[in-house]
GROMACS .gro file of C-alpha atoms in nm:
model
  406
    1UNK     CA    1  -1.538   9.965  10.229
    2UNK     CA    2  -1.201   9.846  10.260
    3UNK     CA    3  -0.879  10.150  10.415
    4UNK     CA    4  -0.624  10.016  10.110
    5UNK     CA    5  -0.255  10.122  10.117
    6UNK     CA    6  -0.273  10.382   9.928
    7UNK     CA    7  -0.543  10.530  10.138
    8UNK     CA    8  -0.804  10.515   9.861
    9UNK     CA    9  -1.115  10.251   9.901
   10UNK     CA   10  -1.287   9.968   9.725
   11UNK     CA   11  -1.633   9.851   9.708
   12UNK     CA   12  -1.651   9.499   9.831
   13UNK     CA   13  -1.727   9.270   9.518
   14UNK     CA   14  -2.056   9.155   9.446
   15UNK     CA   15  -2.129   8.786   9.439
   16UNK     CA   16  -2.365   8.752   9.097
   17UNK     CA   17  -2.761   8.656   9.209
   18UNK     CA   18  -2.705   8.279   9.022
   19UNK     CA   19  -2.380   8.236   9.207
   20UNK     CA   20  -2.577   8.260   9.589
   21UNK     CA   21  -2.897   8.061   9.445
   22UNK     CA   22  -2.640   7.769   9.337
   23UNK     CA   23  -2.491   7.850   9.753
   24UNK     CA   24  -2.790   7.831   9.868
   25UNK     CA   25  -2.925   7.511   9.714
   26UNK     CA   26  -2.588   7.276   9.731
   27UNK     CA   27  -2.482   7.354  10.081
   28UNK     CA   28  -2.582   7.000  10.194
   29UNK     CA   29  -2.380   6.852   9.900
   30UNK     CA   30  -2.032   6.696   9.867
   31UNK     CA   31  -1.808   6.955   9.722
   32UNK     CA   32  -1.595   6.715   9.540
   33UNK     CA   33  -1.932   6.583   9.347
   34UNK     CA   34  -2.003   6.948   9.246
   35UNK     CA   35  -1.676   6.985   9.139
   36UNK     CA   36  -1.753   6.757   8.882
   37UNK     CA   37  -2.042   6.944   8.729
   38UNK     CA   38  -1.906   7.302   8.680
   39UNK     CA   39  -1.949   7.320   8.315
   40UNK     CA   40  -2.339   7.261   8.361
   41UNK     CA   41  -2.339   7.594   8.521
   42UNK     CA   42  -2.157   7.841   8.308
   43UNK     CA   43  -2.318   8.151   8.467
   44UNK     CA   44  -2.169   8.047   8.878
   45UNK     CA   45  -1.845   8.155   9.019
   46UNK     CA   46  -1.798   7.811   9.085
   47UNK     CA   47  -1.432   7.847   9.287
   48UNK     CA   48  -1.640   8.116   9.507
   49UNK     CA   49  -1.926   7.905   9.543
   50UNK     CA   50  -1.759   7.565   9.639
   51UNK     CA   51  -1.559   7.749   9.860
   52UNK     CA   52  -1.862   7.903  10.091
   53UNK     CA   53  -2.021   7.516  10.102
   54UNK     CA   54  -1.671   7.415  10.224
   55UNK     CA   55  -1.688   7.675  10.473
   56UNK     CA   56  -2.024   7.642  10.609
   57UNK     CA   57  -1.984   7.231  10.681
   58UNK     CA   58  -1.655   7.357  10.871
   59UNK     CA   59  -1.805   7.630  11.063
   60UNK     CA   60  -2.063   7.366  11.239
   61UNK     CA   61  -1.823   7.269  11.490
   62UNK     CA   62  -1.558   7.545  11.420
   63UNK     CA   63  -1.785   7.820  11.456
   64UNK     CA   64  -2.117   7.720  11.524
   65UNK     CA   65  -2.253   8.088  11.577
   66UNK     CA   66  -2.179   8.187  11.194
   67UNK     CA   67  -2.473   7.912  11.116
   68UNK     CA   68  -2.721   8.163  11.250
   69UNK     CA   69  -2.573   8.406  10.931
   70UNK     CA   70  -2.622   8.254  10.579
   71UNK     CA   71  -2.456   8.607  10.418
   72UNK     CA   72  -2.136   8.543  10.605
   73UNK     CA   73  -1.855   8.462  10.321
   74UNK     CA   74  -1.567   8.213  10.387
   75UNK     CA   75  -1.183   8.234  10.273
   76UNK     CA   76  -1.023   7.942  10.115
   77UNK     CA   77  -0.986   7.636  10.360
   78UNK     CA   78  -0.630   7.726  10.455
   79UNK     CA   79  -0.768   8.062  10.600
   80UNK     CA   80  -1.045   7.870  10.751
   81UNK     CA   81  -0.864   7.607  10.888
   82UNK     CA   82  -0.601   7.858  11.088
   83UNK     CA   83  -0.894   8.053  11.226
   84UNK     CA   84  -0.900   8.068  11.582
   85UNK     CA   85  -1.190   7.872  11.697
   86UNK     CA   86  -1.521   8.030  11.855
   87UNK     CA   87  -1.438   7.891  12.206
   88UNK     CA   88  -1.118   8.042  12.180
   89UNK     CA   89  -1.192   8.344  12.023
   90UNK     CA   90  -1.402   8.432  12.312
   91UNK     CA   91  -1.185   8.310  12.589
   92UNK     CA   92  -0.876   8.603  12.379
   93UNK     CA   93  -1.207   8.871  12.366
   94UNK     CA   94  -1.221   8.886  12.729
   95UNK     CA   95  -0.832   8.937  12.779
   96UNK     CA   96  -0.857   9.259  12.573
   97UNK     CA   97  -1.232   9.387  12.637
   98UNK     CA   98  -1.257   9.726  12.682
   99UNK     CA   99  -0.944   9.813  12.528
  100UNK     CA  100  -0.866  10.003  12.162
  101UNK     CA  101  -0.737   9.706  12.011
  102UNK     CA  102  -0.531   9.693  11.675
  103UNK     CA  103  -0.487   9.311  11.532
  104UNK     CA  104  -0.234   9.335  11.260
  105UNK     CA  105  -0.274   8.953  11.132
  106UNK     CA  106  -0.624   8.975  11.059
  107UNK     CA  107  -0.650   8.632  10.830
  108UNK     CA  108  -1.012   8.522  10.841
  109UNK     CA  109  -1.088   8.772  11.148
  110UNK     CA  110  -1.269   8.511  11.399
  111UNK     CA  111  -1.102   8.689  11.685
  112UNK     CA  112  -1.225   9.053  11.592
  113UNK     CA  113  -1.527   8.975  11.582
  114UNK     CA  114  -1.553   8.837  11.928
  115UNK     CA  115  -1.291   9.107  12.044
  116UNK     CA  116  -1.535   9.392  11.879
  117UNK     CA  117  -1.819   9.298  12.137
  118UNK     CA  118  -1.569   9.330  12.441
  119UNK     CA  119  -1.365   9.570  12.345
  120UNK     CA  120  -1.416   9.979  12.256
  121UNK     CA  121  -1.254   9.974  11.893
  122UNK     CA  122  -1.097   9.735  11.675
  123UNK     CA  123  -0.828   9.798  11.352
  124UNK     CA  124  -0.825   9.454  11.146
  125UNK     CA  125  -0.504   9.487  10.931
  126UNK     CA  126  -0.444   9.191  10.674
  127UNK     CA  127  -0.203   9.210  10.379
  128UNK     CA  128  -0.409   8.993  10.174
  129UNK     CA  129  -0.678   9.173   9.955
  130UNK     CA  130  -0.870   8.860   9.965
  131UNK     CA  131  -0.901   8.803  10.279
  132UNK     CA  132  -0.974   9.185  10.403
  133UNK     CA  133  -1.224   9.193  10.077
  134UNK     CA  134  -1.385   8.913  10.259
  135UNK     CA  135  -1.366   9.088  10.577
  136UNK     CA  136  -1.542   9.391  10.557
  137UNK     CA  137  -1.825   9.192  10.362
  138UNK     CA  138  -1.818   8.996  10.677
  139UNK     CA  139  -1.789   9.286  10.925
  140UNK     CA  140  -2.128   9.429  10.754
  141UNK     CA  141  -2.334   9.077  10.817
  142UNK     CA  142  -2.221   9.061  11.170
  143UNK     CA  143  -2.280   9.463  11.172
  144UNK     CA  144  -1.962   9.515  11.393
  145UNK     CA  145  -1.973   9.869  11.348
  146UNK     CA  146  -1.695   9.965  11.581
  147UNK     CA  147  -1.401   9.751  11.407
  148UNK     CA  148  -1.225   9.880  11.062
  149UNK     CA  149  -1.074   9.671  10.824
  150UNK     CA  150  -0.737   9.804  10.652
  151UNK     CA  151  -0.591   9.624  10.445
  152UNK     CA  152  -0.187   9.663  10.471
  153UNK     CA  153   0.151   9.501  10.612
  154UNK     CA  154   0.077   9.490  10.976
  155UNK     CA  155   0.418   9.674  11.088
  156UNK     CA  156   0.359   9.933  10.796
  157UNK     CA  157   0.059   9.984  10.891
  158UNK     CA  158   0.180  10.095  11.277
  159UNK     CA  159   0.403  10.290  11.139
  160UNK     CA  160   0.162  10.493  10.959
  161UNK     CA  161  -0.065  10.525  11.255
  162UNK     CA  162  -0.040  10.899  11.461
  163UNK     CA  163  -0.234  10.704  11.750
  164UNK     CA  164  -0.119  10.485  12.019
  165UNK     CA  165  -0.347  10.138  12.113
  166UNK     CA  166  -0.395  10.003  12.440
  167UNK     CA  167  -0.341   9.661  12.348
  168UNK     CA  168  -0.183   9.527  11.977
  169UNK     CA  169  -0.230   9.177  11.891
  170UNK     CA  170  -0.102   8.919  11.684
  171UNK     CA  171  -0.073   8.599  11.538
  172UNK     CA  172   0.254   8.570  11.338
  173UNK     CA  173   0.275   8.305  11.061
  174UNK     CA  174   0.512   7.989  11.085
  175UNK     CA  175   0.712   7.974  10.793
  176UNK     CA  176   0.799   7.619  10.751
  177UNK     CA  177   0.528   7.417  10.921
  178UNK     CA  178   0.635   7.103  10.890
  179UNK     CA  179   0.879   7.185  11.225
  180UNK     CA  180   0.765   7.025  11.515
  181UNK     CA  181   0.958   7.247  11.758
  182UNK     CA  182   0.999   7.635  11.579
  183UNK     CA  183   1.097   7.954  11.748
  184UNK     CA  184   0.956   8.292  11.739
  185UNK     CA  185   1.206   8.405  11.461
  186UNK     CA  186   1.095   8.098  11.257
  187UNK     CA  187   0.772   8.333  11.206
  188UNK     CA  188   0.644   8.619  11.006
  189UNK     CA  189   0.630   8.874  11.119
  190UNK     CA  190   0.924   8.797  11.348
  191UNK     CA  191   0.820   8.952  11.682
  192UNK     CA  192   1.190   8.981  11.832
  193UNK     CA  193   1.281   9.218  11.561
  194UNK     CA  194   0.958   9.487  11.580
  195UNK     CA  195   0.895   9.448  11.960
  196UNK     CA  196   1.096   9.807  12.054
  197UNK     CA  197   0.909   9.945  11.780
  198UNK     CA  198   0.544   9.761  11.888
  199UNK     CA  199   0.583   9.922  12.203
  200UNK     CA  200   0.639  10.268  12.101
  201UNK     CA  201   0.251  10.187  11.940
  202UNK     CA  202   0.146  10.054  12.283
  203UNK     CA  203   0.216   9.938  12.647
  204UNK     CA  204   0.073   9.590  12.576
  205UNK     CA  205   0.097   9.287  12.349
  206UNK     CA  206  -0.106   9.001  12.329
  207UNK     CA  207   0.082   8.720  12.096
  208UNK     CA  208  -0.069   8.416  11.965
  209UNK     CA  209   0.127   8.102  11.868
  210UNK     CA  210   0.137   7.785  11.802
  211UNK     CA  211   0.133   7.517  12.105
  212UNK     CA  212   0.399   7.387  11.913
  213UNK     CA  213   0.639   7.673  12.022
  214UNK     CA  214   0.893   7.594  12.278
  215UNK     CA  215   0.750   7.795  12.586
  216UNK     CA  216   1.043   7.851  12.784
  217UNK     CA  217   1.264   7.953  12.493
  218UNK     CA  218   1.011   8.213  12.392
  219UNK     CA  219   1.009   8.395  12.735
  220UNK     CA  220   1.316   8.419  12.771
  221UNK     CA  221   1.372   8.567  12.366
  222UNK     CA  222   1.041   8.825  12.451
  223UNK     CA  223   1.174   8.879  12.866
  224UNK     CA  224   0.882   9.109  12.956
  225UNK     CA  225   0.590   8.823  12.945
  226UNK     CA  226   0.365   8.922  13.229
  227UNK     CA  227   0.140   8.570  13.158
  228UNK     CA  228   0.138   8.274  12.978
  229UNK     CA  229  -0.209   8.125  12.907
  230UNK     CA  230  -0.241   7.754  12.731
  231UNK     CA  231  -0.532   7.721  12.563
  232UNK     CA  232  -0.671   7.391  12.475
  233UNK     CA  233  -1.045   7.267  12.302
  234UNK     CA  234  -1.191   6.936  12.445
  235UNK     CA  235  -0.835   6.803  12.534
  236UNK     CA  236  -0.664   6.916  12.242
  237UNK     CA  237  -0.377   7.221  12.284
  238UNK     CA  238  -0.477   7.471  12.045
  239UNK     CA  239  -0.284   7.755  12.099
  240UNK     CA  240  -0.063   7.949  12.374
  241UNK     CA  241  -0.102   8.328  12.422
  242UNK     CA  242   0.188   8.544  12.559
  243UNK     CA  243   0.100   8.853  12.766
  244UNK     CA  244   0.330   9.123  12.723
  245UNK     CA  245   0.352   9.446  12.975
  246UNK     CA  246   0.633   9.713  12.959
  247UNK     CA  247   0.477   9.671  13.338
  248UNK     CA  248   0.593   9.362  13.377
  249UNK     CA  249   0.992   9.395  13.436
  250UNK     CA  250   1.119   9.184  13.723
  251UNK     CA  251   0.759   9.061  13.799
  252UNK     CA  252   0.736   8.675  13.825
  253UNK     CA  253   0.572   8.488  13.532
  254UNK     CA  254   0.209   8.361  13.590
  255UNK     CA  255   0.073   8.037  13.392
  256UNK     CA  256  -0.287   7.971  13.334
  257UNK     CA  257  -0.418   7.663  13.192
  258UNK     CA  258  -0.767   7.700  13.048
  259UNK     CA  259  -0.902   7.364  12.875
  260UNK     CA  260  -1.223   7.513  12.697
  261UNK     CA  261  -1.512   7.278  12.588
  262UNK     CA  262  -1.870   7.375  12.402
  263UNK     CA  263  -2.093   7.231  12.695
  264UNK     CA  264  -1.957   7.241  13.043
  265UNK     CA  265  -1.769   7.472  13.272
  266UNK     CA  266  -1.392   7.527  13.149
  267UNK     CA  267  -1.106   7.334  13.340
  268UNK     CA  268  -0.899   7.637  13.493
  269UNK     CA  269  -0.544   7.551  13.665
  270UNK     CA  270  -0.291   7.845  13.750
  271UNK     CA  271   0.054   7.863  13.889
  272UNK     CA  272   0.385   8.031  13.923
  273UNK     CA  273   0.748   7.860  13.809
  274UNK     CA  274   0.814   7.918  14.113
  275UNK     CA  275   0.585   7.685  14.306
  276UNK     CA  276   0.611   7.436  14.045
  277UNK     CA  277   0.988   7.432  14.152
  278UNK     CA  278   0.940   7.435  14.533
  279UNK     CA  279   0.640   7.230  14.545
  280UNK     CA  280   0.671   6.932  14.747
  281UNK     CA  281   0.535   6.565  14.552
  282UNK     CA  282   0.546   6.228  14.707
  283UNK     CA  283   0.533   5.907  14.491
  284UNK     CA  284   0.321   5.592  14.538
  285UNK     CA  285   0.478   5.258  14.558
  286UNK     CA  286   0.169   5.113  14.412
  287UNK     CA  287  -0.167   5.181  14.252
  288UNK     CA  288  -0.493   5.329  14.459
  289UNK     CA  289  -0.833   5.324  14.390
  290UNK     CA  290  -0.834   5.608  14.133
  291UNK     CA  291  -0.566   5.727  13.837
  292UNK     CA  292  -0.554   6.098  13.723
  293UNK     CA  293  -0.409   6.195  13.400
  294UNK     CA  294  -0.365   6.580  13.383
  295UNK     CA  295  -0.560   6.750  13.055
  296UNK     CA  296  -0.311   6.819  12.759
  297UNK     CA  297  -0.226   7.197  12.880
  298UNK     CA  298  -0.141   7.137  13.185
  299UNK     CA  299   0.106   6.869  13.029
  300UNK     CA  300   0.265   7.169  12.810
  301UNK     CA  301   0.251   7.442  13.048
  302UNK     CA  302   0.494   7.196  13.288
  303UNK     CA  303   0.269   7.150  13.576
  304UNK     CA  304   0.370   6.889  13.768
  305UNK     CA  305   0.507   6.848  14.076
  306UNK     CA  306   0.220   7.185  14.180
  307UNK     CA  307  -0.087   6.933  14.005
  308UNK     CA  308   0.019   6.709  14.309
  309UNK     CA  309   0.049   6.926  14.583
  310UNK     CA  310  -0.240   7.157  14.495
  311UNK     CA  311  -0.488   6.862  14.464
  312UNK     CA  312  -0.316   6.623  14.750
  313UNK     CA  313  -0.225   6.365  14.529
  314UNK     CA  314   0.054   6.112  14.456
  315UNK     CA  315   0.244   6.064  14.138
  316UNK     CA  316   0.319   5.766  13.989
  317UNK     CA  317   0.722   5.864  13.932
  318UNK     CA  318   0.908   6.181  13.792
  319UNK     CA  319   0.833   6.062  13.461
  320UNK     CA  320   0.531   5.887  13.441
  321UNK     CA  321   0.247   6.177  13.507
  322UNK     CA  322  -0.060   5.992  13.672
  323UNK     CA  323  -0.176   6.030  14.005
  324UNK     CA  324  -0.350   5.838  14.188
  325UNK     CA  325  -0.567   5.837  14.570
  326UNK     CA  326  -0.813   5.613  14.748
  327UNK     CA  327  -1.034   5.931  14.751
  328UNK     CA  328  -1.231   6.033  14.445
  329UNK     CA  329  -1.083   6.425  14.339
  330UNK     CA  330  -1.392   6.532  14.151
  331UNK     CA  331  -1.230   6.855  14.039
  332UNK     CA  332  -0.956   6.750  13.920
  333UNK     CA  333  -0.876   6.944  13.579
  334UNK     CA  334  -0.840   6.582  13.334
  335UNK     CA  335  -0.950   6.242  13.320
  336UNK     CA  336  -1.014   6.074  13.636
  337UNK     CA  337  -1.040   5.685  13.643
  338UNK     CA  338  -1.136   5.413  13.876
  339UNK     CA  339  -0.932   5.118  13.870
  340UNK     CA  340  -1.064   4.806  13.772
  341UNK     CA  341  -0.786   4.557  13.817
  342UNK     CA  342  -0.402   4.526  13.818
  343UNK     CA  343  -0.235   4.267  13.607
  344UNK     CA  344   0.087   4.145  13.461
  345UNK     CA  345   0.036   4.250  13.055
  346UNK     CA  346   0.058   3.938  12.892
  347UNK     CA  347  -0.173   3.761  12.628
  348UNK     CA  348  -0.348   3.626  12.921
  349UNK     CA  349  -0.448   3.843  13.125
  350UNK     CA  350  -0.534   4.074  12.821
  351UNK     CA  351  -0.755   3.760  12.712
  352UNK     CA  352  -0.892   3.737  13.076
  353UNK     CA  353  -0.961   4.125  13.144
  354UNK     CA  354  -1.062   4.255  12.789
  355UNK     CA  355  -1.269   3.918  12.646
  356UNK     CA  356  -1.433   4.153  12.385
  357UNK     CA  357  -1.073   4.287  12.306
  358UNK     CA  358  -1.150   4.606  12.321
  359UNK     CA  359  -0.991   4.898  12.509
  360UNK     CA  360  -0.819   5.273  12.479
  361UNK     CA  361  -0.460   5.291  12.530
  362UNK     CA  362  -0.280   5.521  12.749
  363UNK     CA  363   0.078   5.488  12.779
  364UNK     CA  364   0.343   5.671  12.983
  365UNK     CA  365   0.670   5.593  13.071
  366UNK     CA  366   0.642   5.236  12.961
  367UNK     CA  367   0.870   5.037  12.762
  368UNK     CA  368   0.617   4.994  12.479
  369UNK     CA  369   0.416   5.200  12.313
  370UNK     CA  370   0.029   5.225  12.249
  371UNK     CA  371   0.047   5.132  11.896
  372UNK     CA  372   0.262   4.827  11.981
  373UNK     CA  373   0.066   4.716  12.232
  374UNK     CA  374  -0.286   4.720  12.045
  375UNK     CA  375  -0.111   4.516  11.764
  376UNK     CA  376   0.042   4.267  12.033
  377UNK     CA  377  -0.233   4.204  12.189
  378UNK     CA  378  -0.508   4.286  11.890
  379UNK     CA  379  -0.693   4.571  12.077
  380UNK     CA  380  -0.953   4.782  11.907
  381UNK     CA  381  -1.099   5.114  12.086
  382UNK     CA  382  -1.364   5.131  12.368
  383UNK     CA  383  -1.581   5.406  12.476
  384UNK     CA  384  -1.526   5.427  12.879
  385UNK     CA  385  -1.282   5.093  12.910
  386UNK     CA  386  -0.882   5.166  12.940
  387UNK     CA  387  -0.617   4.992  12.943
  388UNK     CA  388  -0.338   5.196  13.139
  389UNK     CA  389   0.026   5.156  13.149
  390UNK     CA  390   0.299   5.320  13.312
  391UNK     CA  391   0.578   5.290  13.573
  392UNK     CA  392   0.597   5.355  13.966
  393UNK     CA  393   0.914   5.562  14.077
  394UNK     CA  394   1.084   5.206  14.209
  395UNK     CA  395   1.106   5.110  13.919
  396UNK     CA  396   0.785   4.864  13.888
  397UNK     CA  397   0.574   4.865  13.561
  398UNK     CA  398   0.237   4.882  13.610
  399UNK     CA  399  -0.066   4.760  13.408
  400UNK     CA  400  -0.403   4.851  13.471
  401UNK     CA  401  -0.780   4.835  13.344
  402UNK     CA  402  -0.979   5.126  13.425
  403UNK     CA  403  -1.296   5.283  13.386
  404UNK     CA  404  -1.341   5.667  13.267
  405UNK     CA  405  -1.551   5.845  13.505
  406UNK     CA  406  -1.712   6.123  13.367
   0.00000   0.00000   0.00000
């Protein structure tokens, strides 16, 4: 059962016997060809039922554990699609286990029901029957019997609450998201305007957003962030988290930079501001035997001039962030590569290095870019080969084949 507004319940609907049979049959099956053939089956809630074969071919490599659990329902795609992942689900479960948790965006609740197994309670809230409907179906397969699903305005829902929680998080909405650079107010609900009143509910805050979000600006605007943690999948920034602490005034900020993947160890880099401003970099007036390009959250979170110092390297310029030494840097936390060959990029030496024409791009701080060059020179993509361009801090432009070590 579902806590409603209005404090009464509802049963969670039931899904018609024909309607899972058709589910169960057609999962394997393009959902635009079934589309085609809903009037040969009057008796299916066909909108429900394409919508839980949508779900399941997304949950393979969004969620893979939800495969082991054919009664688990899925939202609509939108829903679906701004889901936290499973690798990231987990990582947010561990910042808040053991804690009496209240999540007051609930949307497709991914994050519950990793944050049920580490923490002591958990209070879904989710304004959207739909989507809380869904939930509490959901909660029952999974048999998370610790976490309750209200459905409610998040802030109202606070306000009707006697108890305090140890930690409340959230993951507002963008409301125009076709903003490449938004703010905290651009969101719903707007966090600046309810955080006196969030903290009268509880001494910490855990905030999703976007990595979109302009990181220093929202520090500043929230001014008690305790840590910053940027949170990326297989290279690819997926969100940033902002730890909040009434604790936390006049405390310096702490970054962490987790890049997650599905089969290996985590790549884990954390820093201060403040040794990122004092940290001491020398630049390379040419190329060594290996190039480093940092992973994509370490690129967002700012780190630097620290990614040099910390791992002995040198940087190509201020601009341009590779690295490069004569000694391999196993550890390093992004792509390592071993150079190949140094040329001058013309239609020669392309011709001479790449005969097959074939090679990835990577291009910083270089007068063209990547798209340009592939069409100049008629590149297509390669599995390990590179082609690498960027620019040394005296000024020289530097073009480079490499290899991708793994």
């Amino acid at each position: 059962m579902i806590t409603l507004k209005n404090e009464k319940y509802v049963k969670v609907k039931e899904i018609s016997p024909n309607t899972l049979l058709f589910i169960d049959r057609h999962t394997q099956e393009d959902v635009k060809t079934l589309a085609l053939q809903r009037k040969k089956y009057p008796d299916v809630d066909f909108d429900f039922a394409l919508q839980q074969i949508d779900g399941k071919r997304k949950a393979k490599d969004k969620f893979p554990f939800l495969v082991d659990y054919s009664g688990f329902w899925y939202p609509k795609m939108l829903s679906v699609e701004q889901a936290s992942s499973e690798l990231t689900a987990k990582y947010k479960a561990e910042l808040l286990s053991g804690e009496k948790v209240a999540d007051i965006t609930g949307g497709m609740g991914i994050d519950d029901f990793f944050i049920s197994q580490m923490a002591d309670s958990v209070s879904y809230v989710e304004q959207n029957h739909d989507l809380a409907e869904l939930t509490e179906h959901n909660r029952q397969v999974l048999q998370r019997t610790n976490m309750k699903v209200f459905c409610d305005d998040g802030i109202r829902f606070l306000e009707n609450q006697n108890t305090t929680f140890d930690y409340i998080y959230l993951d507002p909405a963008r409301r125009n998201h076709q903003q490449k650079v938004f703010f905290l107010q651009d969101c719903e609900p707007n966090i600046l305007e309810h955080l006196d009143f969030l903290f009268s509910k509880t001494s910490k805050i855990l905030l999703k957003a976007s990595p979109m979000l302009d990181i220093s600006k929202a520090v500043l605007d929230l001014k008690i962030v305790k840590e910053v943690h940027v949170v990326g999948v297989k290279n690819e920034c997926k969100e940033l988290l902002f730890c909040l602490s009434k604790e936390n005034s006049g405390k310096e900020l702490f970054f962490k930079c987790v890049n997650l993947f599905p089969d290996k160890r985590p790549e884990v880099f954390s820093f201060m501001p403040s040794e990122e401003t004092t940290a001491q970099v020398s630049f390379s007036d040419c190329v060594k035997k290996y190039v480093y390009e940092p992973n994509v959250c370490l690129l967002k979170a700012g780190a630097f001039k620290i990614l040099a110092q910390r791992f002995s390297l040198q940087k190509f310029s201020v601009s341009s962030h590779f690295y490069t030494s004569d000694e391999l840097i196993a550890d390093f936390p992004g792509r390592i590569f071993q150079v190949q060959a140094e040329f001058s990029l013309n239609k020669e030496s392309v011709k001479t290095f790449f005969p097959e024409k074939r090679a990835n791009i990577i291009v910083r701080n270089f007068p063209m870019t990547a798209n340009e060059v592939a069409k100049k020179f008629a590149l297509e993509s390669h599995e390990k080969i590179y082609l690498l361009l960027g620019s040394l801090q005296n000024g020289k432009k530097v073009a480079l084949k490499v290899e991708r070590l793994q």
